[in-house]
Coordinates of C-alpha atoms in Angstrom, one line a residue:
X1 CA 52.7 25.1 -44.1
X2 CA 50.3 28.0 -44.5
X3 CA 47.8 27.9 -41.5
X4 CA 44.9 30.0 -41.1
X5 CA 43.1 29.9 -38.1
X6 CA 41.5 32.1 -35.0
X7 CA 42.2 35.2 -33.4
X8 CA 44.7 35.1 -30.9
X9 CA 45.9 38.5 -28.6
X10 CA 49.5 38.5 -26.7
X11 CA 51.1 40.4 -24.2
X12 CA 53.1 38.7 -21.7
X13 CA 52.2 37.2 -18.5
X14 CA 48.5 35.7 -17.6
X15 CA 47.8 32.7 -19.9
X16 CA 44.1 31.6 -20.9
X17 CA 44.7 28.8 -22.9
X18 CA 41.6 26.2 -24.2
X19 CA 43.9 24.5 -26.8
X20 CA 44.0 26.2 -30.1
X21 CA 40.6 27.0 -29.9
X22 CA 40.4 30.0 -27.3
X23 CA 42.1 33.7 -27.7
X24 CA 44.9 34.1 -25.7
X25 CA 45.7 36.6 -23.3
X26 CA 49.7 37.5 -22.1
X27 CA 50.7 40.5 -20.2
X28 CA 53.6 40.8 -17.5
X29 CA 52.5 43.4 -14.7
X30 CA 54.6 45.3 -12.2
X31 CA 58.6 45.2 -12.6
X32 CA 58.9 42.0 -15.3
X33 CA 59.4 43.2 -18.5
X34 CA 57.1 44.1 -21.3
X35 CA 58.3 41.9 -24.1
X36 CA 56.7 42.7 -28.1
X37 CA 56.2 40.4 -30.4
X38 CA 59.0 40.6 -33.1
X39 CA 58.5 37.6 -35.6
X40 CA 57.3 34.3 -36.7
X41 CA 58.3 31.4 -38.6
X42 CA 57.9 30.8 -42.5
X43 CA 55.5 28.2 -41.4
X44 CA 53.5 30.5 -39.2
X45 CA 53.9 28.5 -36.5
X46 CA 56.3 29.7 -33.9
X47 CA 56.2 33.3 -32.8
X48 CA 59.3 34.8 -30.5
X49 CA 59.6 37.9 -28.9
X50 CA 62.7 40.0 -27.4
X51 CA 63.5 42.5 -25.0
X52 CA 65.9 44.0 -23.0
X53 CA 67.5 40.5 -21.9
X54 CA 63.7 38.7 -21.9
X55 CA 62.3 36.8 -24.3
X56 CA 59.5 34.6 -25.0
X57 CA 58.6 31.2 -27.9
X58 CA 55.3 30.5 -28.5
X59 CA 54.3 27.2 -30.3
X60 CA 50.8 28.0 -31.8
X61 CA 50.3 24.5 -32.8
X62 CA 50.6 23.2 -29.3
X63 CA 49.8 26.1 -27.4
X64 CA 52.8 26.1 -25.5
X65 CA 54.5 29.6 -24.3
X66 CA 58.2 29.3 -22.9
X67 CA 59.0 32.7 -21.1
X68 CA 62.6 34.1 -20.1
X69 CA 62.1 37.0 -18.3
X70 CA 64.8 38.8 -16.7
X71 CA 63.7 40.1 -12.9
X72 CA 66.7 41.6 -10.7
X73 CA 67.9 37.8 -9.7
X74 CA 68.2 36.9 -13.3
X75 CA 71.7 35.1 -14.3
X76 CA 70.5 34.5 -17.5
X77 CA 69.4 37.2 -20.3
X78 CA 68.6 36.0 -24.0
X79 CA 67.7 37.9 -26.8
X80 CA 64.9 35.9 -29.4
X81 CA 65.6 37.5 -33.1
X82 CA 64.5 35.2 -35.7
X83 CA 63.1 31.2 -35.7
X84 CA 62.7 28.2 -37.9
X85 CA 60.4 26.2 -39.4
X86 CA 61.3 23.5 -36.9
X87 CA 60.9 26.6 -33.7
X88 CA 65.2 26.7 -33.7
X89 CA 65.8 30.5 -32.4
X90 CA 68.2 33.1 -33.6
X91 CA 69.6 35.0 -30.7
X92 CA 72.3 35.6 -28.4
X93 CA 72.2 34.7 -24.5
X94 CA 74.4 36.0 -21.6
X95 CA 75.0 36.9 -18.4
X96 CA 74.7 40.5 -19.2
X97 CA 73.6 42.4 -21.7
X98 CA 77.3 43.4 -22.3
X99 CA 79.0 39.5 -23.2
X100 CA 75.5 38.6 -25.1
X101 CA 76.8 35.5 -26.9
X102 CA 75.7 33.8 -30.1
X103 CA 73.4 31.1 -30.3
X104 CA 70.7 28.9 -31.3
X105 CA 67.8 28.1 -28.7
X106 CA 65.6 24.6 -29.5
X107 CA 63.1 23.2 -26.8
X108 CA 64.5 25.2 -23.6
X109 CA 67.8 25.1 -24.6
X110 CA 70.5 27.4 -25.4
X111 CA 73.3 26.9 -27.4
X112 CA 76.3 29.0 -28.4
X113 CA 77.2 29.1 -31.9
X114 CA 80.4 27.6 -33.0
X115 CA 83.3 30.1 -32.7
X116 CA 86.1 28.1 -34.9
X117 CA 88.1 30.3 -36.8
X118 CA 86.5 33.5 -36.0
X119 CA 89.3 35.8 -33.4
X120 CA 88.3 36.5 -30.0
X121 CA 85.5 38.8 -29.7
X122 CA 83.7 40.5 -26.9
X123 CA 80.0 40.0 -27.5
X124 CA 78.0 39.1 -30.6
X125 CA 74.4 38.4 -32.0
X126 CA 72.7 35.8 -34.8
X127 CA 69.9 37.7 -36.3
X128 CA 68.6 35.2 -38.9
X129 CA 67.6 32.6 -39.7
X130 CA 66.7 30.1 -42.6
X131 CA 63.7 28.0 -42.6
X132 CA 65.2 24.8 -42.4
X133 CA 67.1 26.2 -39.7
X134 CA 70.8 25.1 -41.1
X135 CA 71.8 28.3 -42.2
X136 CA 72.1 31.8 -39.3
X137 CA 73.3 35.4 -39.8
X138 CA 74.4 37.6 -37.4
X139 CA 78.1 39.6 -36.2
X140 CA 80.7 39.6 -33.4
X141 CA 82.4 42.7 -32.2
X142 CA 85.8 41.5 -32.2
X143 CA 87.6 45.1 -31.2
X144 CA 84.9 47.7 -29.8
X145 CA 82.7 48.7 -32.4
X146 CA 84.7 46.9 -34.9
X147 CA 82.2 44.2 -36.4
X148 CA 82.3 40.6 -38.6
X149 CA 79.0 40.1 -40.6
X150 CA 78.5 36.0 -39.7
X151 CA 77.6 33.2 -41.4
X152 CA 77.1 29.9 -39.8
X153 CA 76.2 27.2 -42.3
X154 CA 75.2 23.8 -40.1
X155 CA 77.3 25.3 -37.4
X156 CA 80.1 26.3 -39.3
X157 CA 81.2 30.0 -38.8
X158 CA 82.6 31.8 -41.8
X159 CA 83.0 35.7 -42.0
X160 CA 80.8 36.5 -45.0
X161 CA 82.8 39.6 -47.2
X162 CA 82.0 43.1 -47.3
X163 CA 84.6 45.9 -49.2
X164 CA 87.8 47.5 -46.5
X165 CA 87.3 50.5 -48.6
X166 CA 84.3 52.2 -49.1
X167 CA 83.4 55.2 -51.9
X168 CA 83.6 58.0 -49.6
X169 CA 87.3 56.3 -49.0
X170 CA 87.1 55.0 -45.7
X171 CA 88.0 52.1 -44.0
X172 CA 85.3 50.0 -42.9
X173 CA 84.7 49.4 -39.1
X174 CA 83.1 46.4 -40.3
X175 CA 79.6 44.9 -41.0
X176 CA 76.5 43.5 -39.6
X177 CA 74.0 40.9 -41.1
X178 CA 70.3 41.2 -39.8
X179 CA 68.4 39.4 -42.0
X180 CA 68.5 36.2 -44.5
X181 CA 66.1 34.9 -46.8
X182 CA 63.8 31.6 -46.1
X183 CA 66.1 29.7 -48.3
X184 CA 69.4 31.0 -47.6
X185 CA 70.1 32.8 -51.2
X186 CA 70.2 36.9 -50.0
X187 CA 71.1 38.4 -46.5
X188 CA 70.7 41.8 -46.1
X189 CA 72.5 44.0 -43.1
X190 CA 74.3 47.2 -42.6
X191 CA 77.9 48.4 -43.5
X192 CA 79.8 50.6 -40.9
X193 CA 82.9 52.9 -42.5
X194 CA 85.7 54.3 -39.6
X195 CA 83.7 57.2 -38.8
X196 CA 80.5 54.9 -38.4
X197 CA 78.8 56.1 -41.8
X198 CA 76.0 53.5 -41.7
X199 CA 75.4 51.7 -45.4
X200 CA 72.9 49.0 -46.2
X201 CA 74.7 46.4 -47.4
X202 CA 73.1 43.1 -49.5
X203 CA 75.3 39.3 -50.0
X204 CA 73.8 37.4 -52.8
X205 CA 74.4 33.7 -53.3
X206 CA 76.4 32.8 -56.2
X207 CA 76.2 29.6 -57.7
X208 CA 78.8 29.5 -59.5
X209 CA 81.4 30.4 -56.9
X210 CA 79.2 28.8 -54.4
X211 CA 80.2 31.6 -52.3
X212 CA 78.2 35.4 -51.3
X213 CA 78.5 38.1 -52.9
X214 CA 78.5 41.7 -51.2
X215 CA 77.1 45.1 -52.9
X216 CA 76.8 48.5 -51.2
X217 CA 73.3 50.5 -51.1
X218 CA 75.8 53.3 -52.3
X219 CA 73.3 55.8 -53.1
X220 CA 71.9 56.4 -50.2
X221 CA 74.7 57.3 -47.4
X222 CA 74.6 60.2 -44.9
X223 CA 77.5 62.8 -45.8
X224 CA 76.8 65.0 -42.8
X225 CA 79.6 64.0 -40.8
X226 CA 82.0 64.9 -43.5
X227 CA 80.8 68.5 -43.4
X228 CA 81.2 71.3 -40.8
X229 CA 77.7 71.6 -38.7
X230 CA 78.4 75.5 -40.0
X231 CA 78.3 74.2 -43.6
X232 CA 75.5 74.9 -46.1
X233 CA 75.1 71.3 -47.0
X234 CA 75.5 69.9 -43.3
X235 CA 71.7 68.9 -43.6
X236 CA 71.7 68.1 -46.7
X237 CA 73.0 64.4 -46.0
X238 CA 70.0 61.3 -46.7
X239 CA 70.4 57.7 -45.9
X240 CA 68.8 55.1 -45.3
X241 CA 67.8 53.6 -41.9
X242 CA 67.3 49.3 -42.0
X243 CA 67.4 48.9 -38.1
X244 CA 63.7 49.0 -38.0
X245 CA 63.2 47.2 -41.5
X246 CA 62.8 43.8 -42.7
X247 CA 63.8 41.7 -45.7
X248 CA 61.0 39.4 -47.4
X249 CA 60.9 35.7 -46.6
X250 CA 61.4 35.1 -50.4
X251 CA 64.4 37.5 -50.5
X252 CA 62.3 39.9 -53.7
X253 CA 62.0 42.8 -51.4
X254 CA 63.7 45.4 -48.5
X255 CA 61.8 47.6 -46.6
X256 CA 63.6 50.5 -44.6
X257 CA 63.5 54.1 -43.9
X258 CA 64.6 57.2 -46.2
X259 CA 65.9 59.8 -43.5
X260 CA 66.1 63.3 -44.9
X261 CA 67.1 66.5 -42.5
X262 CA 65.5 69.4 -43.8
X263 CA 67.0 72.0 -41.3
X264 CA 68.3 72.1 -38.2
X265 CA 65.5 70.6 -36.2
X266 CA 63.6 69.2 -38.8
X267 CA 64.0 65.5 -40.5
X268 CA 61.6 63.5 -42.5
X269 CA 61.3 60.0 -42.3
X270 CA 59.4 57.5 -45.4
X271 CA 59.4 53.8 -45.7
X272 CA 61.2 52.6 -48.7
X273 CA 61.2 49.4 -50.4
X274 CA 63.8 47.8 -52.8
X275 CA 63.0 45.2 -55.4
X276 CA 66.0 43.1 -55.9
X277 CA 64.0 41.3 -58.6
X278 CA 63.8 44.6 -60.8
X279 CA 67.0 46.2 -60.6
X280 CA 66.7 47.2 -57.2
X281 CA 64.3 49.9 -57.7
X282 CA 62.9 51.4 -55.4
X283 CA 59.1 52.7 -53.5
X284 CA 59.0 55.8 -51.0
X285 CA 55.6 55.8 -49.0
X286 CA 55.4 59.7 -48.7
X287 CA 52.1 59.6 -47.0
X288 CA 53.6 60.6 -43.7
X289 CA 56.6 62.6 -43.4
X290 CA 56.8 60.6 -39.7
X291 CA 56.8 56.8 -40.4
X292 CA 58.8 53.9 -40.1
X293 CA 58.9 51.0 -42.6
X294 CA 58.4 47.9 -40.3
X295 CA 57.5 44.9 -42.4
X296 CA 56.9 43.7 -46.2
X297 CA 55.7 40.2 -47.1
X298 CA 56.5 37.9 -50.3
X299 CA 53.8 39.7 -51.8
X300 CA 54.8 42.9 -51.5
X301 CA 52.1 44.1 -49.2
X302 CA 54.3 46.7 -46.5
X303 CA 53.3 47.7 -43.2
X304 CA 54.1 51.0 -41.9
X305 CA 54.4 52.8 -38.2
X306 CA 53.9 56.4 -37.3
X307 CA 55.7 58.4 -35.5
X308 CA 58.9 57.6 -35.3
X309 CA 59.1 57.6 -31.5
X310 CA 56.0 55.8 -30.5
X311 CA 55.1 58.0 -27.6
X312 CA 52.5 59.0 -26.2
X313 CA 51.2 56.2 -29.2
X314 CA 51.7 55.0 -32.6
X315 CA 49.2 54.2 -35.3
X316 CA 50.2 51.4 -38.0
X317 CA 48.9 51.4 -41.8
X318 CA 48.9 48.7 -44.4
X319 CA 49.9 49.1 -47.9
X320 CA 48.5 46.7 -50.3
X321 CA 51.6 45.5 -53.2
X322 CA 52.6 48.3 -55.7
X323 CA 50.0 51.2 -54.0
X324 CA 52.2 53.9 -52.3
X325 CA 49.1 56.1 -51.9
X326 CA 46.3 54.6 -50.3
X327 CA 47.2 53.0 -46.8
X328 CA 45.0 52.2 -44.7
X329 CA 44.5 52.2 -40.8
X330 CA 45.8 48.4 -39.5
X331 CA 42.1 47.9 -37.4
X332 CA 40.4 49.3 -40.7
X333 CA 42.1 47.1 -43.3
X334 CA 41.4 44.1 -40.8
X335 CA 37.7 44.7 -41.0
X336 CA 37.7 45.2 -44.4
X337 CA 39.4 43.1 -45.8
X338 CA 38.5 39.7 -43.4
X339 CA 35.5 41.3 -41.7
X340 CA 37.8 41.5 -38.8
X341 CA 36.1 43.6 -35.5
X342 CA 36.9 41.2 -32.3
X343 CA 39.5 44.1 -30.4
X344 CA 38.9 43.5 -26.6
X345 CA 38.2 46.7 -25.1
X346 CA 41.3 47.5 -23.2
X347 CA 43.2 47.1 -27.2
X348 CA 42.7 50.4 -29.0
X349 CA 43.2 48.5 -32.2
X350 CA 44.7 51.5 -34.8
X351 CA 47.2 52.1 -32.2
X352 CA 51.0 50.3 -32.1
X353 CA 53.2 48.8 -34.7
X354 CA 52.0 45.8 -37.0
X355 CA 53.9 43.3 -38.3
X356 CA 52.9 40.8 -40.8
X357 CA 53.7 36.7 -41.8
X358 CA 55.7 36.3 -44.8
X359 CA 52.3 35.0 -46.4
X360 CA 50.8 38.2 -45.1
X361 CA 47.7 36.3 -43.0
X362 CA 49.0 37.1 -39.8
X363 CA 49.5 40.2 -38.2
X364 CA 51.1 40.6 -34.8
X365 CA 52.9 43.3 -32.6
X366 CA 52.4 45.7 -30.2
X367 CA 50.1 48.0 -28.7
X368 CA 49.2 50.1 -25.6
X369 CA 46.4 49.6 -23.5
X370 CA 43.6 52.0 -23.8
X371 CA 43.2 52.5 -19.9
X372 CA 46.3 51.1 -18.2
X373 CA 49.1 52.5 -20.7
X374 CA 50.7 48.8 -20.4
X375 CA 52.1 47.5 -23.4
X376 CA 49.8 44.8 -25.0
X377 CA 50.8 42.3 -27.8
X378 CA 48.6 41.0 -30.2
X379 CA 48.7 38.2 -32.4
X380 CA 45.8 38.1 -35.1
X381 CA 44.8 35.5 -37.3
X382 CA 42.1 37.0 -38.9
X383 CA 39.6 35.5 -41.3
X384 CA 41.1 34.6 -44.6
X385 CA 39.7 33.6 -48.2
X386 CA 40.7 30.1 -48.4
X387 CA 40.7 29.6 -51.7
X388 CA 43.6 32.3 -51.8
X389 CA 45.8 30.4 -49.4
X390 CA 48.4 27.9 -50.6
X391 CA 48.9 24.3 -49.7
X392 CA 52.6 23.2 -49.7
X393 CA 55.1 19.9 -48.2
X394 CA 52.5 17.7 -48.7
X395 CA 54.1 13.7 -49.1
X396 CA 51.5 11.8 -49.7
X397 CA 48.4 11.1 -49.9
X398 CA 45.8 13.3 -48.3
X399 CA 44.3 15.3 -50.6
X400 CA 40.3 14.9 -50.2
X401 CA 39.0 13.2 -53.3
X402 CA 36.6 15.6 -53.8
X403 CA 35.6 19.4 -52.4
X404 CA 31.6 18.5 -52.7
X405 CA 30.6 16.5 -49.8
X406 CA 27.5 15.1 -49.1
X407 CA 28.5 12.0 -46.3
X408 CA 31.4 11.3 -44.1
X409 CA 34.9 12.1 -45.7
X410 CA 37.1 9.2 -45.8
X411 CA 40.6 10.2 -45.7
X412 CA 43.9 8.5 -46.0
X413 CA 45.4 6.4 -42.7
X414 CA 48.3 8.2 -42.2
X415 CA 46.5 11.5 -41.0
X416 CA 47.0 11.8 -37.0
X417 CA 45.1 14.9 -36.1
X418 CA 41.8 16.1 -38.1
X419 CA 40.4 19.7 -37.6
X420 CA 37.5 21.0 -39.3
X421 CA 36.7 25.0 -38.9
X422 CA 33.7 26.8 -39.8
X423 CA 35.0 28.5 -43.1
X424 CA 33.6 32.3 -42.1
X425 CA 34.2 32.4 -38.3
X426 CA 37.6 29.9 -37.8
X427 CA 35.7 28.1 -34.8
X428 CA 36.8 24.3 -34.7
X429 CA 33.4 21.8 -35.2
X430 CA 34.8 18.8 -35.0
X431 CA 38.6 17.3 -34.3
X432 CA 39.8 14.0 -33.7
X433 CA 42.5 11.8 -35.1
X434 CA 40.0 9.0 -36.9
X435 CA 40.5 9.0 -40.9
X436 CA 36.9 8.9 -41.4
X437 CA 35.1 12.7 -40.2
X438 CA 31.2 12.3 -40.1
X439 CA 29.8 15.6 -41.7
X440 CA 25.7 14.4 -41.7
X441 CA 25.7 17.3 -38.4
X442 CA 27.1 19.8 -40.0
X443 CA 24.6 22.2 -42.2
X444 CA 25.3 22.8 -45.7
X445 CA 28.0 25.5 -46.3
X446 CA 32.0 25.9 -47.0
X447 CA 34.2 24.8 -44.4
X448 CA 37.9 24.4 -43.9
X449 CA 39.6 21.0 -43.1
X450 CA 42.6 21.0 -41.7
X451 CA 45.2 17.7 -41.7
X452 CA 48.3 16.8 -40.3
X453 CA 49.7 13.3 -41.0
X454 CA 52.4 11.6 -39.3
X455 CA 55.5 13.8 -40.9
X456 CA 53.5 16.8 -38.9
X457 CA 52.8 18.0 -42.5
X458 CA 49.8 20.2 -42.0
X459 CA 47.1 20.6 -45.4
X460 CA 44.4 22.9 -45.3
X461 CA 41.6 22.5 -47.6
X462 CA 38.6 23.8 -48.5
X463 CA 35.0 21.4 -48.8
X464 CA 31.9 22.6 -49.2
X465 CA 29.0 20.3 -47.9
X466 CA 26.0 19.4 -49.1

């Protein structure tokens, strides 16, 4: 499902809700926690956020927003990482942020993650998930700071493999898996040696074997810990940072950040991007010696934060595929590119950290208000050229038998919910669930039709009338 609709603002608390139609409006107040939007579904229709024990699912088409937010009488803390095309959750849940557990979270409800034939382990995390929702990565710490990278595959755990020694001749304390790829074929995480070296890592589905196989980002490892601070090449050391990265829904690209000291009190820090579909090669975004690579979509399009610690604010800039040189502002590439302006005052719009939809319509994150200093998150759905947008899991039949209308569209019986949106501003004219739409009141233009039938298989579809 590709969607493209409205404009739509989070942060977490007060809800405004007018169906799909109206902008939305979220923000906890006083001691409840502020809670950023982290990431959506390959669908683009669920949209989860995490923090600090709280978490939050929002189901765009229904307009529904489930909230766990810890408070000081909380039993309960969850942690939201990843979700399916069905709205199944990646996470981990607990009754402190010290046992957090593994599990998968579906309609309110929490469920730990099978544990058979992994050893006992003190707390643990699935980070991923695929978007069919049968395959989740994560780890458990099974002997402080001693990890498993996880694979459960339709509930079954497996540890997936990663080398005992690595090439600077350690043993490994073990791995982690963060993220996996829409359809379950690459999984991407971080490699930890006995003196906690950190080392991207990457497991690539093998057909053959029918098993995963693990390769080390080798070339980029921090070797200051195995020099004396004293040392002439003690800053010398560069590696590469994935916590605040993200792997492409298709599994073609990984976006991190290349960390370079450059004295004592002085390191550089430049998104990076590896193409696993050319030899791994790789993209440094030198632009800003201070930024964070956050997000990359199937396209290759990156998003970028600066600075690296994002107080007193951070400013987020968007990098259209194969340009390392000319990003641009988040609020400015919005109004360029989709005539995008409708910030509500309180927002300063070029400030926070942007993330993006795998399809790279949606943008959604985290910003600070520009009076109150509350965190504010956003969820933006600005407007799109339709004709670029991509129409997928369609069964049967209800394709419009032809994009120039001049009556009523007839459409096929199995259609349960009919939407038809202005093609410029995204404002809903019409919606009902009859298969015939009279269009004799609308005035001649393009417009956007939007169809779900009864699989809940959405198609969106461009008319122009007549």
């Amino acid at each position: 499902m590709k969607k493209i609709t409205l404009l739509f603002l989070f942060t977490i608390g007060i809800m405004m809700v007018n169906g799909q139609t109206s902008q939305i409006y979220l923000h906890t107040q006083g001691t409840q926690a502020e809670i950023p939007v982290k990431s959506c579904s390959d669908n683009n229709r669920y949209f989860i956020g995490t923090f600090n024990g709280s978490a939050f699912i929002y189901d765009y088409q229904t307009g529904t927003l489930t909230e766990h937010v810890y408070v000081d009488d909380s039993t309960t803390f969850y942690e939201f990482m990843s979700v399916s095309d069905s709205g199944v959750v990646a996470g981990a849940t607990g009754s402190t942020l010290d046992n957090m557990q593994p599990m998968s979270y579906k309609s309110g409800t929490a469920t730990k993650l099978s544990t058979t034939g992994l050893p006992n382990f003190y707390y643990g995390c699935a980070n991923g998930i695929t978007a069919d929702g049968e395959k989740l990565v994560g780890y458990i710490d099974y002997g402080g700071n001693k990890y498993y990278p996880i694979l459960w595959n339709n509930n079954v755990a497996s540890i997936l493999p990663f080398p005992a020694i690595d090439i600077t001749g350690e043993t490994a304390a073990g791995a982690v898996a963060d993220h996996i790829s829409t359809d379950g074929s690459v999984i991407v995480g971080r490699y930890y040696t006995d003196s906690y070296i950190e080392i991207g890592i990457i497991w690539k589905y093998n057909t053959a074997t029918n098993n995963y196989d693990e390769e080390l980002f080798s070339e980029y490892i921090n070797f200051d810990t195995l020099y004396d601070s004293s040392s002439a090449n003690f800053h010398t050391g560069k590696y590469i940072d994935f916590t605040s990265g993200n792997l492409s829904g298709n599994g073609k690209y990984l976006i991190g950040t290349l960390v370079q000291p450059i004295d004592i009190s002085t390191t550089s820090r430049y998104p990076i991007v590896f193409d696993f579909e050319n030899n791994n090669d790789t993209t440094t975004y030198k632009n800003n010696n201070d930024a964070l690579g956050m997000f990359i979509t199937n396209d290759g399009l990156v998003t970028v934060a600066t600075p690296f610690l994002p107080t007193p604010h951070r400013d987020s800039y968007v990098y259209i595929a194969n340009d390392n040189f000319m990003g641009t502002e988040f609020d400015y590439y919005l109004e360029v590119e989709y005539n995008f302006t409708s910030w509500p005052s309180n927002v300063l719009a070029s400030t926070g950290t942007a993330l993006s939809s795998n399809d790279g319509t949606i943008f959604f994150g985290y910003t600070r208000g520009t009076y109150t200093g509350d965190m504010l998150n956003y969820y933006a759905c600005p407007t799109a050229a339709v004709e670029n947008k991509e129409v997928v899991n369609i069964k049967s039949g209800s394709e419009l038998s032809s994009t120039i209308v001049e009556d009523n569209l007839v459409l096929n019986n199995n259609m349960i919910s009919i939407k038809i949106y202005d093609a410029t501003g995204r404002v809903i004219l019409q919606e009902n669930n009859s298969s015939i739409i009279n269009v004799s009141n609308l005035t001649n233009g393009i417009y956007l039709i939007e169809m779900i039938n009864n699989d809940k298989e959405i198609k969106s579809e461009k008319f122009i009338k007549r």
